[in-house]
Amino acid sequence: MARLTNKVAVITGGANGIGRSIAEAMAAEGASIAIGDIADDAGAETVAAIEASGARAVYRPCDVANGADIKALIEAAIAEFGRLDILVNNAAVAIGGMPVHEMTDAQWDRLIATNLSSVFHGCKHALPHMIAAKSGSIINMASAQGHVGLDGWTAYAGAKGAIMSMTRQMAVEFGKHNVRVNSISPGTIATPMNEKVVADLGEHVAKAWVLMHPIGRIGKPEEVAEAAVYLASDLAGFTTGIDLRVDGGLTATPRFLPDLFKPDDA
Ligand SMILES: NC(=O)c1ccc[n+]([C@@H]2O[C@H](COP(=O)([O-])OP(=O)(O)OC[C@H]3O[C@@H](n4cnc5c(N)ncnc54)[C@H](O)[C@@H]3O)[C@@H](O)[C@H]2O)c1
């Protein structure tokens, strides 16, 4: 039996990568999907693919750095589908190579607005509906990077660490309303985000990623999506306040070594 029948999910950053996989996997389990993203063409394409599979989906342009956009996305989902059961705060940008003392205030502010304040805004606007319904599942996308360190990633990792802390906090705060709040920490996953990192930094990074994961490869977006489906479903009804690591063992090892990221001839 489908695990998300009659549920409605809002997914930020659902046009590409992990977010798209989550949207497709939740739709396949019976959910109706509202996607917010800044990649309008890819968003429309994702909606078309979900509709072609027989499920319902809508796309709405939404810059998650802007709280008003997120509010409008959630209101649009409720106007279209009549309820809200699942919020996946997934959209983020991966920007590394920025030692703290070289980061501009503008770079910091933009990253925190996109990767962290977005989670606050998503929760702030979804929670009143979930509290009224006495039911809801919020899934925040954290990262292995929130558990371990890497040169130049303080802002990104800081946002992810804060997301995990906020997740625990909100799980405690809203458990009495039967609203569950969990996060997922993926390891390195094959998505457009990482294709860009390799294009920017070099192939040696892709080789290092494989070495870092005890499972011997990087992950697939569908493997993160499966975790999200579980956390969203009633099967996870007693699971709240956790961070689910979908990381091929990355954070279980001391292999997360910055030296691996140097080119062979360095
Ligand atoms: N790919 C990985 O290895 C990895 C690892 C750990 C955590 N994550 C996290 O998983 C999530 C998804 O990552 P991904 O690899 O699928 O990324 P991606 O870049 O492949 O896709 C991200 C999506 O978010 C959208 N987006 C970017 N900025 C936005 C904004 N301001 N407003 C709305 N949408 C915006 C993009 O258009 C895109 O559709 C992120 O939170 C990321 O930090 C990814």
mmCIF file of C-alpha atoms in Angstrom, residues 17-18 21 144 185-195 206 208-226 245-250:
data_model
loop_
_atom_site.group_PDB
_atom_site.id
_atom_site.type_symbol
_atom_site.label_atom_id
_atom_site.label_comp_id
_atom_site.label_asym_id
_atom_site.label_seq_id
_atom_site.Cartn_x
_atom_site.Cartn_y
_atom_site.Cartn_z
ATOM 1 C CA GLY A 17 18.742 16.976 -7.526
ATOM 2 C CA ILE A 18 17.683 15.563 -4.169
ATOM 3 C CA SER A 21 13.915 12.860 -6.277
ATOM 4 C CA ALA A 144 27.311 15.339 6.671
ATOM 5 C CA SER A 185 22.243 14.437 6.636
ATOM 6 C CA PRO A 186 23.275 13.163 3.225
ATOM 7 C CA GLY A 187 26.869 12.290 2.400
ATOM 8 C CA THR A 188 28.057 13.182 -1.070
ATOM 9 C CA ILE A 189 25.200 12.653 -3.512
ATOM 10 C CA ALA A 190 25.322 12.726 -7.322
ATOM 11 C CA THR A 191 23.370 15.911 -8.065
ATOM 12 C CA PRO A 192 23.809 19.052 -10.200
ATOM 13 C CA MET A 193 25.142 20.768 -7.036
ATOM 14 C CA ASN A 194 28.099 18.403 -6.953
ATOM 15 C CA GLU A 195 28.599 18.333 -10.714
ATOM 16 C CA ALA A 206 35.240 13.323 -7.371
ATOM 17 C CA ALA A 208 38.311 11.941 -3.075
ATOM 18 C CA TRP A 209 34.563 11.703 -2.531
ATOM 19 C CA VAL A 210 34.550 8.014 -3.461
ATOM 20 C CA LEU A 211 37.481 7.302 -1.103
ATOM 21 C CA MET A 212 35.783 9.118 1.762
ATOM 22 C CA HIS A 213 32.694 6.892 1.814
ATOM 23 C CA PRO A 214 33.240 3.434 3.348
ATOM 24 C CA ILE A 215 30.498 2.093 1.108
ATOM 25 C CA GLY A 216 32.874 2.771 -1.842
ATOM 26 C CA ARG A 217 30.812 5.203 -3.893
ATOM 27 C CA ILE A 218 28.854 8.412 -3.601
ATOM 28 C CA GLY A 219 25.104 8.277 -3.049
ATOM 29 C CA LYS A 220 22.117 8.550 -5.341
ATOM 30 C CA PRO A 221 19.377 11.166 -4.873
ATOM 31 C CA GLU A 222 16.829 8.324 -4.709
ATOM 32 C CA GLU A 223 18.563 6.977 -1.603
ATOM 33 C CA VAL A 224 17.979 10.282 0.197
ATOM 34 C CA ALA A 225 14.424 10.412 -1.147
ATOM 35 C CA GLU A 226 13.664 7.014 0.384
ATOM 36 C CA ARG A 245 22.483 10.155 8.223
ATOM 37 C CA VAL A 246 22.278 8.859 4.660
ATOM 38 C CA ASP A 247 25.996 9.094 4.095
ATOM 39 C CA GLY A 248 27.511 5.733 3.127
ATOM 40 C CA GLY A 249 29.347 5.725 6.463
ATOM 41 C CA LEU A 250 31.164 9.002 5.755
#
